[in-house]
Amino acid sequence: PGHGRRLPEELMRRALDTLYAVSGGLAALCMIGVLACVVIAIVSRQLDVYVAGMDAYAGYFMAAAGFLALASTLKHGEHIRVTLLLNSLSKPGKRRMDIFALLVGCVLAASLAWFSVKLVHDSWLYNDISTGNDATPLWIPQISMAVGAVLFLVALVDEAIARIRGIEPVQAHEDQRHE
C-alpha cells in the first residue's frame, strides 16, 4: 500500500545523495586545482617565467573547495559539533536541541545562500573584475561560493526534515570512537 509513496522518496534521496557526492567531488577537483596553481607558480618562478594570476586562481580554487564541500561534509557527519551540552541531555532533549540547532543553521545558511547569489548577480551586473593582474570577472569564481552555499542550505533542510521524522544523524568518526 505505501510503496507508491516510497518510490518518490527513494528517488529524491538518491538525487540528493548524488548531488552531495558530485559537490564533494568538485571540491576535491578544486583542491587539485589549488595544487596545480601552486606547483605552476613555484616552477615558473624557478624558471624566471611569470605566469599571471596563479596566486589569485589558487585562492579561487581554495574558496570553491571550501564551499562546495559543505553539503557533503555535513551529510557525512564530519562538521565540528559541540557535544558537551548535547551529551548532558536526555535522548528527547538531545533530539529537540539537535532540531533547534539545525533550524537555526537553516536560517543562517539561507541568509548566506541569498547574499552569495546576490553577490554573483551584482558582480555580473556591475562587471566587477579582480584587482589582481589576472583581471578575472569576479562572478565566475563567486559562482562556486553561491552554489556551495545553496547546496549547504539544501543539506541542512534535508537533515532537519530527517531529524524531525526521527531519523538519527550520521555520527562523525570521533563521536563513534568515544562511545
PDB file of C-alpha atoms in Angstrom:
ATOM      1  CA  PRO A   1       0.000   0.000   0.000  1.00  0.00           C
ATOM      2  CA  GLY A   2       2.697   2.562   0.872  1.00  0.00           C
ATOM      3  CA  HIS A   3       5.025   1.503  -1.953  1.00  0.00           C
ATOM      4  CA  GLY A   4       3.780   4.159  -4.403  1.00  0.00           C
ATOM      5  CA  ARG A   5       4.622   6.884  -1.917  1.00  0.00           C
ATOM      6  CA  ARG A   6       8.009   5.410  -1.055  1.00  0.00           C
ATOM      7  CA  LEU A   7       9.304   5.462  -4.648  1.00  0.00           C
ATOM      8  CA  PRO A   8       9.381   9.291  -4.966  1.00  0.00           C
ATOM      9  CA  GLU A   9      11.109   9.464  -1.564  1.00  0.00           C
ATOM     10  CA  GLU A  10      13.736   6.958  -2.686  1.00  0.00           C
ATOM     11  CA  LEU A  11      14.269   8.868  -5.935  1.00  0.00           C
ATOM     12  CA  MET A  12      14.609  12.135  -4.026  1.00  0.00           C
ATOM     13  CA  ARG A  13      17.048  10.524  -1.567  1.00  0.00           C
ATOM     14  CA  ARG A  14      19.159   9.155  -4.428  1.00  0.00           C
ATOM     15  CA  ALA A  15      19.089  12.510  -6.245  1.00  0.00           C
ATOM     16  CA  LEU A  16      20.136  14.431  -3.135  1.00  0.00           C
ATOM     17  CA  ASP A  17      22.864  11.948  -2.247  1.00  0.00           C
ATOM     18  CA  THR A  18      24.163  12.156  -5.827  1.00  0.00           C
ATOM     19  CA  LEU A  19      24.095  15.954  -5.640  1.00  0.00           C
ATOM     20  CA  TYR A  20      26.091  15.906  -2.387  1.00  0.00           C
ATOM     21  CA  ALA A  21      28.591  13.416  -3.844  1.00  0.00           C
ATOM     22  CA  VAL A  22      29.059  15.476  -7.011  1.00  0.00           C
ATOM     23  CA  SER A  23      29.587  18.593  -4.925  1.00  0.00           C
ATOM     24  CA  GLY A  24      32.183  16.777  -2.811  1.00  0.00           C
ATOM     25  CA  GLY A  25      33.871  15.514  -5.978  1.00  0.00           C
ATOM     26  CA  LEU A  26      34.011  19.032  -7.386  1.00  0.00           C
ATOM     27  CA  ALA A  27      35.523  20.220  -4.100  1.00  0.00           C
ATOM     28  CA  ALA A  28      38.206  17.547  -4.454  1.00  0.00           C
ATOM     29  CA  LEU A  29      38.913  18.677  -8.024  1.00  0.00           C
ATOM     30  CA  CYS A  30      39.234  22.241  -6.756  1.00  0.00           C
ATOM     31  CA  MET A  31      41.828  21.078  -4.231  1.00  0.00           C
ATOM     32  CA  ILE A  32      43.748  19.568  -7.153  1.00  0.00           C
ATOM     33  CA  GLY A  33      43.363  22.965  -8.841  1.00  0.00           C
ATOM     34  CA  VAL A  34      44.973  24.621  -5.803  1.00  0.00           C
ATOM     35  CA  LEU A  35      47.849  22.160  -6.001  1.00  0.00           C
ATOM     36  CA  ALA A  36      48.280  22.739  -9.738  1.00  0.00           C
ATOM     37  CA  CYS A  37      48.305  26.524  -9.314  1.00  0.00           C
ATOM     38  CA  VAL A  38      50.870  26.357  -6.514  1.00  0.00           C
ATOM     39  CA  VAL A  39      53.118  23.983  -8.462  1.00  0.00           C
ATOM     40  CA  ILE A  40      52.874  26.133 -11.596  1.00  0.00           C
ATOM     41  CA  ALA A  41      53.699  29.248  -9.558  1.00  0.00           C
ATOM     42  CA  ILE A  42      56.727  27.585  -7.922  1.00  0.00           C
ATOM     43  CA  VAL A  43      58.094  26.092 -11.141  1.00  0.00           C
ATOM     44  CA  SER A  44      57.519  29.266 -13.132  1.00  0.00           C
ATOM     45  CA  ARG A  45      59.364  31.337 -10.514  1.00  0.00           C
ATOM     46  CA  GLN A  46      62.280  28.917 -10.619  1.00  0.00           C
ATOM     47  CA  LEU A  47      62.399  29.269 -14.393  1.00  0.00           C
ATOM     48  CA  ASP A  48      62.077  33.079 -14.220  1.00  0.00           C
ATOM     49  CA  VAL A  49      58.844  32.877 -16.187  1.00  0.00           C
ATOM     50  CA  TYR A  50      55.966  34.938 -14.883  1.00  0.00           C
ATOM     51  CA  VAL A  51      52.534  33.291 -15.052  1.00  0.00           C
ATOM     52  CA  ALA A  52      49.962  35.949 -14.209  1.00  0.00           C
ATOM     53  CA  GLY A  53      47.234  35.229 -11.696  1.00  0.00           C
ATOM     54  CA  MET A  54      48.362  31.891 -10.261  1.00  0.00           C
ATOM     55  CA  ASP A  55      48.073  33.161  -6.670  1.00  0.00           C
ATOM     56  CA  ALA A  56      44.588  34.512  -7.348  1.00  0.00           C
ATOM     57  CA  TYR A  57      43.472  31.294  -9.043  1.00  0.00           C
ATOM     58  CA  ALA A  58      44.808  29.218  -6.163  1.00  0.00           C
ATOM     59  CA  GLY A  59      42.669  31.376  -3.872  1.00  0.00           C
ATOM     60  CA  TYR A  60      39.617  30.977  -6.094  1.00  0.00           C
ATOM     61  CA  PHE A  61      40.071  27.193  -6.112  1.00  0.00           C
ATOM     62  CA  MET A  62      40.544  27.138  -2.327  1.00  0.00           C
ATOM     63  CA  ALA A  63      37.338  29.102  -1.727  1.00  0.00           C
ATOM     64  CA  ALA A  64      35.471  26.887  -4.198  1.00  0.00           C
ATOM     65  CA  ALA A  65      36.740  23.747  -2.453  1.00  0.00           C
ATOM     66  CA  GLY A  66      35.600  25.027   0.938  1.00  0.00           C
ATOM     67  CA  PHE A  67      32.107  25.992  -0.156  1.00  0.00           C
ATOM     68  CA  LEU A  68      31.477  23.010  -2.425  1.00  0.00           C
ATOM     69  CA  ALA A  69      32.494  20.615   0.362  1.00  0.00           C
ATOM     70  CA  LEU A  70      29.997  21.992   2.915  1.00  0.00           C
ATOM     71  CA  ALA A  71      26.987  19.846   1.967  1.00  0.00           C
ATOM     72  CA  SER A  72      28.934  16.616   1.550  1.00  0.00           C
ATOM     73  CA  THR A  73      30.777  17.168   4.810  1.00  0.00           C
ATOM     74  CA  LEU A  74      27.520  17.805   6.673  1.00  0.00           C
ATOM     75  CA  LYS A  75      25.861  14.713   5.219  1.00  0.00           C
ATOM     76  CA  HIS A  76      28.829  12.559   6.229  1.00  0.00           C
ATOM     77  CA  GLY A  77      28.648  13.830   9.826  1.00  0.00           C
ATOM     78  CA  GLU A  78      32.064  15.460   9.621  1.00  0.00           C
ATOM     79  CA  HIS A  79      31.186  19.007  10.682  1.00  0.00           C
ATOM     80  CA  ILE A  80      32.505  20.004  14.076  1.00  0.00           C
ATOM     81  CA  ARG A  81      29.825  19.578  16.725  1.00  0.00           C
ATOM     82  CA  VAL A  82      29.993  20.771  20.270  1.00  0.00           C
ATOM     83  CA  THR A  83      28.590  17.734  22.046  1.00  0.00           C
ATOM     84  CA  LEU A  84      29.308  18.757  25.630  1.00  0.00           C
ATOM     85  CA  LEU A  85      25.791  20.173  26.087  1.00  0.00           C
ATOM     86  CA  LEU A  86      24.118  17.530  23.920  1.00  0.00           C
ATOM     87  CA  ASN A  87      25.680  14.668  25.874  1.00  0.00           C
ATOM     88  CA  SER A  88      24.281  16.052  29.132  1.00  0.00           C
ATOM     89  CA  LEU A  89      20.701  15.972  27.817  1.00  0.00           C
ATOM     90  CA  SER A  90      18.208  13.118  27.790  1.00  0.00           C
ATOM     91  CA  LYS A  91      17.555  11.444  24.441  1.00  0.00           C
ATOM     92  CA  PRO A  92      14.373  13.504  23.764  1.00  0.00           C
ATOM     93  CA  GLY A  93      16.153  16.686  24.907  1.00  0.00           C
ATOM     94  CA  LYS A  94      19.119  15.895  22.677  1.00  0.00           C
ATOM     95  CA  ARG A  95      16.786  15.399  19.707  1.00  0.00           C
ATOM     96  CA  ARG A  96      14.964  18.683  20.369  1.00  0.00           C
ATOM     97  CA  MET A  97      18.244  20.589  20.732  1.00  0.00           C
ATOM     98  CA  ASP A  98      19.573  18.998  17.549  1.00  0.00           C
ATOM     99  CA  ILE A  99      16.434  20.005  15.631  1.00  0.00           C
ATOM    100  CA  PHE A 100      16.653  23.526  17.062  1.00  0.00           C
ATOM    101  CA  ALA A 101      20.314  23.814  16.020  1.00  0.00           C
ATOM    102  CA  LEU A 102      19.514  22.538  12.523  1.00  0.00           C
ATOM    103  CA  LEU A 103      16.656  25.030  12.136  1.00  0.00           C
ATOM    104  CA  VAL A 104      18.889  27.905  13.257  1.00  0.00           C
ATOM    105  CA  GLY A 105      21.504  26.593  10.812  1.00  0.00           C
ATOM    106  CA  CYS A 106      18.867  26.629   8.064  1.00  0.00           C
ATOM    107  CA  VAL A 107      18.096  30.284   8.743  1.00  0.00           C
ATOM    108  CA  LEU A 108      21.788  31.226   8.734  1.00  0.00           C
ATOM    109  CA  ALA A 109      22.504  29.135   5.630  1.00  0.00           C
ATOM    110  CA  ALA A 110      19.506  30.686   3.843  1.00  0.00           C
ATOM    111  CA  SER A 111      20.949  34.109   4.561  1.00  0.00           C
ATOM    112  CA  LEU A 112      24.385  33.032   3.322  1.00  0.00           C
ATOM    113  CA  ALA A 113      22.865  31.481   0.192  1.00  0.00           C
ATOM    114  CA  TRP A 114      20.746  34.557  -0.546  1.00  0.00           C
ATOM    115  CA  PHE A 115      23.613  37.009  -0.211  1.00  0.00           C
ATOM    116  CA  SER A 116      26.032  34.724  -2.106  1.00  0.00           C
ATOM    117  CA  VAL A 117      23.663  34.514  -5.058  1.00  0.00           C
ATOM    118  CA  LYS A 118      23.074  38.277  -4.813  1.00  0.00           C
ATOM    119  CA  LEU A 119      26.836  38.871  -4.814  1.00  0.00           C
ATOM    120  CA  VAL A 120      27.252  36.844  -8.014  1.00  0.00           C
ATOM    121  CA  HIS A 121      24.393  38.714  -9.642  1.00  0.00           C
ATOM    122  CA  ASP A 122      25.726  42.117  -8.573  1.00  0.00           C
ATOM    123  CA  SER A 123      29.260  41.271  -9.711  1.00  0.00           C
ATOM    124  CA  TRP A 124      27.898  40.224 -13.082  1.00  0.00           C
ATOM    125  CA  LEU A 125      25.611  43.257 -13.325  1.00  0.00           C
ATOM    126  CA  TYR A 126      28.341  45.774 -12.474  1.00  0.00           C
ATOM    127  CA  ASN A 127      31.097  43.880 -14.311  1.00  0.00           C
ATOM    128  CA  ASP A 128      33.306  43.611 -11.203  1.00  0.00           C
ATOM    129  CA  ILE A 129      36.796  42.492 -12.101  1.00  0.00           C
ATOM    130  CA  SER A 130      39.571  41.173  -9.868  1.00  0.00           C
ATOM    131  CA  THR A 131      42.018  43.859  -8.748  1.00  0.00           C
ATOM    132  CA  GLY A 132      44.890  41.435  -9.334  1.00  0.00           C
ATOM    133  CA  ASN A 133      46.736  41.204 -12.601  1.00  0.00           C
ATOM    134  CA  ASP A 134      44.541  38.276 -13.638  1.00  0.00           C
ATOM    135  CA  ALA A 135      41.574  40.656 -14.283  1.00  0.00           C
ATOM    136  CA  THR A 136      39.064  37.834 -13.826  1.00  0.00           C
ATOM    137  CA  PRO A 137      35.371  38.796 -13.822  1.00  0.00           C
ATOM    138  CA  LEU A 138      34.541  38.119 -10.162  1.00  0.00           C
ATOM    139  CA  TRP A 139      31.179  36.498 -10.803  1.00  0.00           C
ATOM    140  CA  ILE A 140      32.986  33.475 -12.261  1.00  0.00           C
ATOM    141  CA  PRO A 141      34.815  32.375  -9.085  1.00  0.00           C
ATOM    142  CA  GLN A 142      31.910  33.589  -6.944  1.00  0.00           C
ATOM    143  CA  ILE A 143      29.568  31.074  -8.583  1.00  0.00           C
ATOM    144  CA  SER A 144      31.175  28.231  -6.633  1.00  0.00           C
ATOM    145  CA  MET A 145      30.522  30.073  -3.375  1.00  0.00           C
ATOM    146  CA  ALA A 146      26.869  30.619  -4.267  1.00  0.00           C
ATOM    147  CA  VAL A 147      26.367  27.021  -5.446  1.00  0.00           C
ATOM    148  CA  GLY A 148      28.100  25.672  -2.332  1.00  0.00           C
ATOM    149  CA  ALA A 149      26.007  27.890  -0.042  1.00  0.00           C
ATOM    150  CA  VAL A 150      22.752  26.838  -1.741  1.00  0.00           C
ATOM    151  CA  LEU A 151      23.716  23.149  -1.552  1.00  0.00           C
ATOM    152  CA  PHE A 152      24.628  23.579   2.116  1.00  0.00           C
ATOM    153  CA  LEU A 153      21.165  25.054   2.736  1.00  0.00           C
ATOM    154  CA  VAL A 154      19.577  22.097   0.928  1.00  0.00           C
ATOM    155  CA  ALA A 155      21.639  19.665   3.035  1.00  0.00           C
ATOM    156  CA  LEU A 156      20.661  21.438   6.277  1.00  0.00           C
ATOM    157  CA  VAL A 157      16.973  21.373   5.339  1.00  0.00           C
ATOM    158  CA  ASP A 158      17.383  17.693   4.406  1.00  0.00           C
ATOM    159  CA  GLU A 159      18.966  16.961   7.799  1.00  0.00           C
ATOM    160  CA  ALA A 160      16.329  18.977   9.696  1.00  0.00           C
ATOM    161  CA  ILE A 161      13.492  17.116   7.964  1.00  0.00           C
ATOM    162  CA  ALA A 162      15.173  13.784   8.643  1.00  0.00           C
ATOM    163  CA  ARG A 163      15.629  14.618  12.322  1.00  0.00           C
ATOM    164  CA  ILE A 164      12.038  15.820  12.661  1.00  0.00           C
ATOM    165  CA  ARG A 165      10.948  12.498  11.115  1.00  0.00           C
ATOM    166  CA  GLY A 166      13.011  10.682  13.748  1.00  0.00           C
ATOM    167  CA  ILE A 167      15.910   9.588  11.550  1.00  0.00           C
ATOM    168  CA  GLU A 168      19.155   9.571  13.513  1.00  0.00           C
ATOM    169  CA  PRO A 169      22.090  11.652  12.238  1.00  0.00           C
ATOM    170  CA  VAL A 170      25.235  10.197  10.757  1.00  0.00           C
ATOM    171  CA  GLN A 171      27.778  10.380  13.549  1.00  0.00           C
ATOM    172  CA  ALA A 172      31.272  11.681  12.966  1.00  0.00           C
ATOM    173  CA  HIS A 173      34.057   9.149  13.323  1.00  0.00           C
ATOM    174  CA  GLU A 174      35.266  10.765  16.556  1.00  0.00           C
ATOM    175  CA  ASP A 175      31.828  10.503  18.171  1.00  0.00           C
ATOM    176  CA  GLN A 176      31.682   6.780  17.365  1.00  0.00           C
ATOM    177  CA  ARG A 177      35.138   6.162  18.834  1.00  0.00           C
ATOM    178  CA  HIS A 178      34.272   7.861  22.129  1.00  0.00           C
ATOM    179  CA  GLU A 179      31.033   5.969  22.750  1.00  0.00           C
TER     180      GLU A 179
END
